[in-house]
CSV table of C-alpha atoms in Angstrom, one decimal:
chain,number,residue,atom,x,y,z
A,1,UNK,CA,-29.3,-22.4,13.5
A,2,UNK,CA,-30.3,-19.0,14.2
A,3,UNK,CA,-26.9,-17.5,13.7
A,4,UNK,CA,-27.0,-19.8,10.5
A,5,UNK,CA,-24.0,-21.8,11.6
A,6,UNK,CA,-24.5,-25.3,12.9
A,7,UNK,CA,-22.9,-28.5,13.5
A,8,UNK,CA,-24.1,-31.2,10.8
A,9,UNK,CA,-22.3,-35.0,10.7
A,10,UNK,CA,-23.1,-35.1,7.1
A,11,UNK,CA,-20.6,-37.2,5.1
A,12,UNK,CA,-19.2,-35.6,1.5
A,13,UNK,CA,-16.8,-37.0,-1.0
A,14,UNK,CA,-13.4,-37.2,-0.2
A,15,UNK,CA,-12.2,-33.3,-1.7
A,16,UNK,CA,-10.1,-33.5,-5.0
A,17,UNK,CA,-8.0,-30.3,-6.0
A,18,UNK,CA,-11.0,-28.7,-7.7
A,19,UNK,CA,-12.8,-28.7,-4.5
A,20,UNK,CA,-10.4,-26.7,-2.4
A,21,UNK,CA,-11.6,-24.4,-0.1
A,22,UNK,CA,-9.0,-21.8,-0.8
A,23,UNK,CA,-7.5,-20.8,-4.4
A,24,UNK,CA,-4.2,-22.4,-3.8
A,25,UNK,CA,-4.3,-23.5,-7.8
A,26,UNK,CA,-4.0,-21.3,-10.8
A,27,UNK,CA,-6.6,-21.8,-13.8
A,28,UNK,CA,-7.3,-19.9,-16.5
A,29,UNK,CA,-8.8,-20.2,-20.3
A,30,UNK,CA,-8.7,-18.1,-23.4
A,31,UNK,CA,-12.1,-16.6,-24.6
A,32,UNK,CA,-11.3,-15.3,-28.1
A,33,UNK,CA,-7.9,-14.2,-27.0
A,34,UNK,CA,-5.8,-11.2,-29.5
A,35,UNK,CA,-2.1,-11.0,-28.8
A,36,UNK,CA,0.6,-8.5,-30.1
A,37,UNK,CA,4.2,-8.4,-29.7
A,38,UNK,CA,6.9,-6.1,-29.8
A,39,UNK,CA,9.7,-6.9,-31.9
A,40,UNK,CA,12.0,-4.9,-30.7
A,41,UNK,CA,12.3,-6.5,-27.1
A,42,UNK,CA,13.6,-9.9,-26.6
A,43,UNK,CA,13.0,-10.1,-22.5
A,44,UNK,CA,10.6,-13.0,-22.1
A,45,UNK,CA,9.2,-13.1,-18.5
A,46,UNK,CA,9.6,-16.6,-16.6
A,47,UNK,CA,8.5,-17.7,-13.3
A,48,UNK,CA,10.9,-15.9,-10.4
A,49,UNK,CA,11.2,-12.8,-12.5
A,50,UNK,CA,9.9,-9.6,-11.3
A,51,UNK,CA,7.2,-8.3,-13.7
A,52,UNK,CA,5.3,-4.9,-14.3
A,53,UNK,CA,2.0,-5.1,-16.1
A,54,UNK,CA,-0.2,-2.6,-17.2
A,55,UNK,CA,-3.8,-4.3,-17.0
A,56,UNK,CA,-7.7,-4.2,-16.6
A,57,UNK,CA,-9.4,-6.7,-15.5
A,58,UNK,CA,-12.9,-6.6,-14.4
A,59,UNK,CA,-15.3,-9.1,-13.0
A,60,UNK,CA,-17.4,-11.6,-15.1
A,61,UNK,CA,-20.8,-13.2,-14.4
A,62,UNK,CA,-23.0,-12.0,-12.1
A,63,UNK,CA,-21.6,-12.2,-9.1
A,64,UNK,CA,-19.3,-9.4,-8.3
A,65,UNK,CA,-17.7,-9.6,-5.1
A,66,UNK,CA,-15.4,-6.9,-3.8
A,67,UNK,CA,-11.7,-8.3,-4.8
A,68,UNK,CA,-9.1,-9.0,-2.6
A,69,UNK,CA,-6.4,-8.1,-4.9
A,70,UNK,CA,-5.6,-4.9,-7.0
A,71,UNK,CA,-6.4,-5.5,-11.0
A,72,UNK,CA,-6.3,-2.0,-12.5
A,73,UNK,CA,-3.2,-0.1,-13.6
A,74,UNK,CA,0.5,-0.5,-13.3
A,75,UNK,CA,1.5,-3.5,-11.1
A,76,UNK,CA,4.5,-5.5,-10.2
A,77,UNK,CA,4.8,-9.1,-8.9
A,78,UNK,CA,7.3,-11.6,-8.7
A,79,UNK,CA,5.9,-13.9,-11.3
A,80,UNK,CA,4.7,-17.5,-9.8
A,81,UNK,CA,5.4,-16.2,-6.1
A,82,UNK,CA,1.5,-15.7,-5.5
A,83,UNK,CA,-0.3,-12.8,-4.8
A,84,UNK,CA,-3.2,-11.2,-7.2
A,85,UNK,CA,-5.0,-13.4,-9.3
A,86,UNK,CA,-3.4,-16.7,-9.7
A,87,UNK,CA,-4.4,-17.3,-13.5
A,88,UNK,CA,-3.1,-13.6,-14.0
A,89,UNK,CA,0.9,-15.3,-13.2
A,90,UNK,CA,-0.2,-17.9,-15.9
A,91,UNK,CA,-1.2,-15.5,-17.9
A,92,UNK,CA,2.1,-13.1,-17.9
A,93,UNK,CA,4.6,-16.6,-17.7
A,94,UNK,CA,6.1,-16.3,-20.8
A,95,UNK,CA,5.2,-12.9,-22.6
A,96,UNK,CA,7.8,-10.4,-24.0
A,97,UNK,CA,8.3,-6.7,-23.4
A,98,UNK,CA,5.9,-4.8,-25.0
A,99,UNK,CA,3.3,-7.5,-25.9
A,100,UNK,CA,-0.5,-7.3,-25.1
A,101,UNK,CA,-3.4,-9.5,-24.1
A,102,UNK,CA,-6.8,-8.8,-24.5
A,103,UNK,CA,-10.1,-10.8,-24.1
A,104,UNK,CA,-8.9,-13.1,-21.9
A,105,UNK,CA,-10.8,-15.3,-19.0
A,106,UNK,CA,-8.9,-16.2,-15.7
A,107,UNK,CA,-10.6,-18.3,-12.9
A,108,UNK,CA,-10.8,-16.1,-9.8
A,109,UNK,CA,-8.8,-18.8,-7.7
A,110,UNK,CA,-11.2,-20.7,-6.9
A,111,UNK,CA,-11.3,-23.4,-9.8
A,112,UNK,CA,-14.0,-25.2,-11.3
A,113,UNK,CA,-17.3,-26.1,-9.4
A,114,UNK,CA,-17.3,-29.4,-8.5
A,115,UNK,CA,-21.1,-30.9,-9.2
A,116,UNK,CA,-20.1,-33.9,-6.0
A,117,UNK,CA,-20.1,-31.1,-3.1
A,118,UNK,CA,-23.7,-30.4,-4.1
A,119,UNK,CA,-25.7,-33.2,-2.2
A,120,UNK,CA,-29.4,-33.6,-1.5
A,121,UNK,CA,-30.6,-34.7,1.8
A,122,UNK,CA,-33.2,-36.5,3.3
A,123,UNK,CA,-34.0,-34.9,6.6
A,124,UNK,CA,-35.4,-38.2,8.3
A,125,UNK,CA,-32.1,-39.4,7.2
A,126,UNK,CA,-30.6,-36.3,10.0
A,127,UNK,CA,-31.8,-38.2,13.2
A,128,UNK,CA,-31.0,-35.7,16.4
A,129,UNK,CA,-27.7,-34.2,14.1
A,130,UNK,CA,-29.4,-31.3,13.1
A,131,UNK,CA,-32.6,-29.3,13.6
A,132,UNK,CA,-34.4,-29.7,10.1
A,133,UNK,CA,-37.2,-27.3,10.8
A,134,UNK,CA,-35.2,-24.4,11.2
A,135,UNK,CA,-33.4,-25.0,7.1
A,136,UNK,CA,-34.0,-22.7,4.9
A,137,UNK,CA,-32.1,-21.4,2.2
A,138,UNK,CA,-29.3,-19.6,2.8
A,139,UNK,CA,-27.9,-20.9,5.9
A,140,UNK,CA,-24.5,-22.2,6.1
A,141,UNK,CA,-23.6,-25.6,7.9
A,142,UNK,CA,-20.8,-26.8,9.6
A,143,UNK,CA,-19.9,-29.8,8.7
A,144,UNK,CA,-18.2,-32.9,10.7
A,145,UNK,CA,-15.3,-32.9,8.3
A,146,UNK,CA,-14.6,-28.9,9.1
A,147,UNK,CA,-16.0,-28.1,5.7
A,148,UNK,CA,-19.0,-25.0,5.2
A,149,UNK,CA,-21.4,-25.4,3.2
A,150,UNK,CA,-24.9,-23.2,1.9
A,151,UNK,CA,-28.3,-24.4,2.2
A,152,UNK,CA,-29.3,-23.8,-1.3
A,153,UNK,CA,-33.0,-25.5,-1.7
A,154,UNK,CA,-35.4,-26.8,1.0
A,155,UNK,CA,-38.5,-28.9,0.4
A,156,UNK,CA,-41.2,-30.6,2.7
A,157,UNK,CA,-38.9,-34.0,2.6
A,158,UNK,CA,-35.1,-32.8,1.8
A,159,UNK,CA,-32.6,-30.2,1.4
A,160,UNK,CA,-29.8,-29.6,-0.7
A,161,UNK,CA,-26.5,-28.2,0.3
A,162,UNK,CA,-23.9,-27.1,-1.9
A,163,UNK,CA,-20.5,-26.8,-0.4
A,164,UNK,CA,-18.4,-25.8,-3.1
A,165,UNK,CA,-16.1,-22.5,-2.0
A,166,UNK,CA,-18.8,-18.7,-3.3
A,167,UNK,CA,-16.0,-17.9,-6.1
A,168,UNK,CA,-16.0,-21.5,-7.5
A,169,UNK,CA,-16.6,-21.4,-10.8
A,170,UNK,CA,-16.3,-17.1,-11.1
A,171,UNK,CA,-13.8,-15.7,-13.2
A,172,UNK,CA,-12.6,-12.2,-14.5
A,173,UNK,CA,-12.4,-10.9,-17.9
A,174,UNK,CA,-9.0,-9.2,-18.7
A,175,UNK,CA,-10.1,-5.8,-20.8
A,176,UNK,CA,-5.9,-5.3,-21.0
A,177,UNK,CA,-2.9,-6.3,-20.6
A,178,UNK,CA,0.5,-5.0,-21.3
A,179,UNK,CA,3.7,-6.5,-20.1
A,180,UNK,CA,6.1,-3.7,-19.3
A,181,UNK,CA,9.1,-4.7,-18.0
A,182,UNK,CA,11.0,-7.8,-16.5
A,183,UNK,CA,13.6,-7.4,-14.0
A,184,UNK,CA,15.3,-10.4,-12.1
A,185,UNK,CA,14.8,-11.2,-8.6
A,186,UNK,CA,17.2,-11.1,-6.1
A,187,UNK,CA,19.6,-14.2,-5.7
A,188,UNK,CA,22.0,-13.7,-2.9
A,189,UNK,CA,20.1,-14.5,-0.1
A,190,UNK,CA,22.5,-15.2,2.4
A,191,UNK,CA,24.3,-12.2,4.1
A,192,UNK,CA,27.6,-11.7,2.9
A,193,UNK,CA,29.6,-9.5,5.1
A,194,UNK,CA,31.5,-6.2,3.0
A,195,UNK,CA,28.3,-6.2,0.4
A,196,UNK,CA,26.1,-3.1,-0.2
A,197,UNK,CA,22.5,-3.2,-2.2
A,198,UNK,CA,24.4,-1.2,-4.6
A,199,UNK,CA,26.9,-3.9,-5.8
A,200,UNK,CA,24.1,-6.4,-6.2
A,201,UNK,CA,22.9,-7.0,-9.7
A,202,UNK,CA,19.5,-6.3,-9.6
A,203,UNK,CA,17.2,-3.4,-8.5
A,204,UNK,CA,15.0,-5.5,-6.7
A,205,UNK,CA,16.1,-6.8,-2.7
A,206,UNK,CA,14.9,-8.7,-0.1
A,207,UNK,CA,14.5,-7.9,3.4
A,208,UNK,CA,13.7,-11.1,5.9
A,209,UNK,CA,11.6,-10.5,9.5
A,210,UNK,CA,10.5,-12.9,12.3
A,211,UNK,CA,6.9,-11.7,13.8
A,212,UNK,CA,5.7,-14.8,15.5
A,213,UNK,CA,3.1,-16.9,13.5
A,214,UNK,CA,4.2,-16.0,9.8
A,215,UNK,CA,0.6,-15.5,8.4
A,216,UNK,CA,-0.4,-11.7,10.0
A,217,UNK,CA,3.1,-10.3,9.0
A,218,UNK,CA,3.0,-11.5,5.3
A,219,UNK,CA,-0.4,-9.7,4.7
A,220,UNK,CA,0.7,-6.7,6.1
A,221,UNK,CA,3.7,-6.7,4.2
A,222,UNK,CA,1.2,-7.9,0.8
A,223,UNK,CA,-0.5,-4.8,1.9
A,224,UNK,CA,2.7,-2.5,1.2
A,225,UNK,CA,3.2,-0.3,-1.6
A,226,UNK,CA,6.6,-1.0,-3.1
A,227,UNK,CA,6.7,-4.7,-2.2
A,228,UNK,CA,6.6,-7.0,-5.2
A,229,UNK,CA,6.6,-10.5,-3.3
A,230,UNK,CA,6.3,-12.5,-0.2
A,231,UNK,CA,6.9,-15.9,1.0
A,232,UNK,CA,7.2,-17.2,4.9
A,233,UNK,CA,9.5,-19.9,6.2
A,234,UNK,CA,12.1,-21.0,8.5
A,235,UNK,CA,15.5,-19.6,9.2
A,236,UNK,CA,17.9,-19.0,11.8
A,237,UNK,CA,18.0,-23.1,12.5
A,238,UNK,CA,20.3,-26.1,12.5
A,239,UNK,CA,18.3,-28.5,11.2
A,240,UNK,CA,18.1,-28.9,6.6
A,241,UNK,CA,14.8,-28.2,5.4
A,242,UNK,CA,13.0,-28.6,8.1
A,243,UNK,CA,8.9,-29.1,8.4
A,244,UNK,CA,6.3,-27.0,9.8
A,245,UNK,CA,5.4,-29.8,12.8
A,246,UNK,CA,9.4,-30.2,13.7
A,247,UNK,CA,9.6,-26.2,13.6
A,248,UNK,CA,6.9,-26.1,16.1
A,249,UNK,CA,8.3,-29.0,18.1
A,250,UNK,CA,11.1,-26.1,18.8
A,251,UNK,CA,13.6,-28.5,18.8
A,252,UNK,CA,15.3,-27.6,15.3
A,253,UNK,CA,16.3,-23.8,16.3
A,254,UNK,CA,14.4,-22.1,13.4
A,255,UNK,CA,11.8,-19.4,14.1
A,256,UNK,CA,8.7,-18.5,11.6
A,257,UNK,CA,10.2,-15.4,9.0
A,258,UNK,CA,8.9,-13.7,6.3
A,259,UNK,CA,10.8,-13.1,3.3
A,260,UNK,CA,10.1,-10.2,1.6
A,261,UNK,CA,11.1,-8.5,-1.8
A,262,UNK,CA,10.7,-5.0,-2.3
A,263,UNK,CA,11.6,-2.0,-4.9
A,264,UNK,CA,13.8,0.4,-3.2
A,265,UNK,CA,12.6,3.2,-5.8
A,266,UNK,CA,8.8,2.4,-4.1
A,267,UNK,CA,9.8,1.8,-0.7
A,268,UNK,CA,12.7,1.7,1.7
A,269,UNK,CA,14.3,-0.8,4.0
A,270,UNK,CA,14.1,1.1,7.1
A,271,UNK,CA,9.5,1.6,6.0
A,272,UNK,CA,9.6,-1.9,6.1
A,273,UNK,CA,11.7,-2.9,9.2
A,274,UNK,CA,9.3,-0.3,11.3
A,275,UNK,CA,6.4,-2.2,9.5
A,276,UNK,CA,7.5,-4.7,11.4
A,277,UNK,CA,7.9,-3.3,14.5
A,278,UNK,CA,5.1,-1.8,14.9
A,279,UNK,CA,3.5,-5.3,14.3
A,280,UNK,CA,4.9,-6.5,16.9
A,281,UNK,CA,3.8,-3.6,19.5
A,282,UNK,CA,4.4,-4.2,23.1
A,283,UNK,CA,5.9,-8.4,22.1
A,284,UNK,CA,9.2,-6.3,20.9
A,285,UNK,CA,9.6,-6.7,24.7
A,286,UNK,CA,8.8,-10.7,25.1
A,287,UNK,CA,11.9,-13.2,24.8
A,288,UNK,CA,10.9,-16.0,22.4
A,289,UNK,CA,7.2,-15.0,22.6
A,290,UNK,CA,4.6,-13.4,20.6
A,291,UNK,CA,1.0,-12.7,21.6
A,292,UNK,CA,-0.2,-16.2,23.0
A,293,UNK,CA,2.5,-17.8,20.7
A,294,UNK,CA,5.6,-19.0,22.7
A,295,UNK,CA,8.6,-20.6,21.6
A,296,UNK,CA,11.9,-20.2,19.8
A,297,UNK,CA,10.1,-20.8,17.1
A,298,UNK,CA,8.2,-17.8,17.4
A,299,UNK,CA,10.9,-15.0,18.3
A,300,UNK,CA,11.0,-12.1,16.9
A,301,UNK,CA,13.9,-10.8,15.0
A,302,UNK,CA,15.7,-8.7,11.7
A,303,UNK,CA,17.9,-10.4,9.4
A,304,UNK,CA,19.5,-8.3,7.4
A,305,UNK,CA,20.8,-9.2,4.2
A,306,UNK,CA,24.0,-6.2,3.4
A,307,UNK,CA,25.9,-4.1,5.9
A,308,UNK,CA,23.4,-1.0,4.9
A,309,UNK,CA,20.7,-3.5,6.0
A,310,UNK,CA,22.6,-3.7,9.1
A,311,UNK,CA,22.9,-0.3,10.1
A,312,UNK,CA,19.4,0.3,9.7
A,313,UNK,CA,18.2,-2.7,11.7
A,314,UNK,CA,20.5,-1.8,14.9
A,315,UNK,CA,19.8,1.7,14.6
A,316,UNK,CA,15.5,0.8,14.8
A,317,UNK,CA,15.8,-1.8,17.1
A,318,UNK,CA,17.9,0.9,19.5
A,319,UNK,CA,15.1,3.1,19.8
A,320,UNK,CA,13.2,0.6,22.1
A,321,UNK,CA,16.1,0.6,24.4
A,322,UNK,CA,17.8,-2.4,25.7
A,323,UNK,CA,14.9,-4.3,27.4
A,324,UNK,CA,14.0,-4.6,23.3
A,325,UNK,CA,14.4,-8.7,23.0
A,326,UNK,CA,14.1,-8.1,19.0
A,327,UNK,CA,17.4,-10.1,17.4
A,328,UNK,CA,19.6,-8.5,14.8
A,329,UNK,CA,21.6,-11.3,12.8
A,330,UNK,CA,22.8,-12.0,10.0
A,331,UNK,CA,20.5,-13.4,7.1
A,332,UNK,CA,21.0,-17.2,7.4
A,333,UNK,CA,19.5,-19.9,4.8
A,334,UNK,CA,16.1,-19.5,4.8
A,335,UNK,CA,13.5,-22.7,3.9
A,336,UNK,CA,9.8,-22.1,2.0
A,337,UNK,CA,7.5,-23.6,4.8
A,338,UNK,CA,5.0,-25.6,3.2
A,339,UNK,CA,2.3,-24.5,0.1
A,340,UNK,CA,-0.7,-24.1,2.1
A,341,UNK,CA,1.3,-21.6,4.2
A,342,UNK,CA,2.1,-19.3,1.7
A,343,UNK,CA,0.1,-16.4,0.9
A,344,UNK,CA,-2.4,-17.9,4.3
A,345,UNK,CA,-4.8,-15.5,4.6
A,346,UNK,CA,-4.9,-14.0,0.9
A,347,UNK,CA,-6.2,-17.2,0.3
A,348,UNK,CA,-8.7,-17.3,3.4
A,349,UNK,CA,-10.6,-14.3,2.2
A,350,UNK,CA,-8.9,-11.6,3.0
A,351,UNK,CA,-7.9,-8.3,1.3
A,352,UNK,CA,-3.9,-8.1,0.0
A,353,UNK,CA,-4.7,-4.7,-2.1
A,354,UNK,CA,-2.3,-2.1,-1.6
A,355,UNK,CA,-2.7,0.0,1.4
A,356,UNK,CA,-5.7,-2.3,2.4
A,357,UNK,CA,-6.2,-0.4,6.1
A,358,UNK,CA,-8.7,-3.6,7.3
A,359,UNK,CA,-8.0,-4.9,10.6
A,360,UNK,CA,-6.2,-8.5,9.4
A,361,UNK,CA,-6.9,-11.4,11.4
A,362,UNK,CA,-4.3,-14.2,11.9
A,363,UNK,CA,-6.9,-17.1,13.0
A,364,UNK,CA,-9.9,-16.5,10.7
């Protein structure tokens, strides 16, 4: 274990929600919570509403690890679409314009720590599984089930181990919060030929790209000033509602896309659609392929939503000339792919804060 990751076929307790190892759940608790409301507003935010919040939120406890999501000033979200903290959507879900929070707790994602992934071992117990007399605190182990987990005491006869996720149990304390505005998010999805963003109802659009494998291209887009929400999915295919394993059987027609939502007044269309192709670099020029990814279920592609959408995507996907196997169609009916796929690497650890320039890594 000198590179303080082995291989260990220790058994745990099957994992219940609070023992997840990423913060798919939303917690949060009110520690002598003040509220104030404005009258003179009536616009209540509810889950799929875009929201802009003027907050502060600061880490509690004494562990303080470097966040992975902006907390301090103006931001906007589409409210219960992930991203940021996941209490902080519990938190706004149902405020009005104009009303304020203050000394509130929210669970950093990562729920409560559960006391049955801390376990104490007896190393005789170990057998040829694992080197006991290189333990010592502060080494993780791999687990048979795929699960980590920290040495956390070590004694002549046993060791405990404590696999509970490092933010279990943290939290942040939320110095302010303001709810600014509420705006609705968009809900024509579908192209419809003749329509402009203009004649649509809200300020807020969406935008839908195919990158390959769905989890790179939705942090990178997370990453992007002037987009308020992601989700990834499947479009483009025959088959209703289909499921991530027949999407990668390829036999349903779908390919991987990322559905985005964006603020016009922050950020253009045509930032975003080279966003994406420059994502996908030198693959722009790979039928139904992307990196080692290979399939119809992994081609690449713009699917624009309006006629100006249009224009913009055949006039980018031009410049690369006709060898250029990026499609340009029509948005078609697009289906969430499954929870655990949304918001992937957010919830894996790593960064989704505005112009976050860290290298992102698709598989860990």
């Amino acid at each position: 274990i000198a590179a303080a990751n082995v291989t260990c076929f220790v058994q745990l307790p099957s994992r219940s929600t609070s023992a997840r190892m990423i913060p798919t759940h939303a917690f949060s608790t009110q520690l002598q919570a003040t509220t104030t409301a404005s009258s003179s507003s009536s616009t209540k935010a509810t889950v799929g509403s875009v929201v802009t919040i003027d907050c502060d939120i600061k880490p509690e406890g004494d562990f303080v690890p470097e966040p992975l999501v902006d907390l301090n000033g103006k931001l906007t979200f589409w409210l219960g679409g992930g991203n940021y903290l996941p209490g902080l959507h519990t938190l706004v879900d149902g405020m009005t314009v104009g009303e304020k929070l203050e000394g509130m707790s929210v669970d950093a994602g990562w729920g409560e720590k559960n006391p049955e992934l801390v376990l104490t071992l007896n190393k005789k117990e170990m057998g040829a599984n694992l080197d006991v007399t290189a333990l010592q605190v502060g080494v993780q182990l791999m687990l048979a089930n795929g699960m980590k987990a920290s040495v956390t005491e070590v004694t002549d006869e046993t060791f405990t181990i404590d696999a509970n996720p490092p933010l279990a149990g943290a939290s942040y304390k939320v110095q302010k919060l303001e709810l600014l505005s509420v705006e609705q998010a968009p809900t024509q999805l579908e192209y419809t030929p003749g329509e402009a963003s203009s004649s649509t109802t809200t300020t807020i659009q969406a935008c839908t790209f195919a990158l390959g494998c769905f989890w790179g291209g939705e942090l990178a887009f997370m990453r992007q000033k002037g987009v308020v929400g992601t989700k990834v999915g499947y479009t483009q295919g025959e088959k209703i509602d289909p499921t991530y394993q027949e999407v990668c059987s390829g036999t349903t027609g779908h390919t991987e896309a990322i559905m985005v939502y964006y603020d016009p007044r922050e950020v253009s269309y045509e930032a975003l659609a080279e966003l994406a192709m420059d994502r996908l670099g030198e693959n722009k020029f790979l039928l139904n392929q992307v990196g080692g990814d290979r399939g119809t279920q992994y081609r690449h592609g713009i699917y624009y939503h309006n006629d100006e959408q249009k224009a913009s995507a055949e006039q980018i996907i031009a410049k690369f000339g006709a060898d250029c196997k990026t499609e340009c169609l029509p948005a078609g009916k697009f289906y969430d792919a499954e929870d655990y796929h949304q918001q992937y690497l957010l919830k894996g650890g790593q960064s989704a804060r505005k112009d976050d320039a860290t290298t992102i890594r698709c598989y860990g």
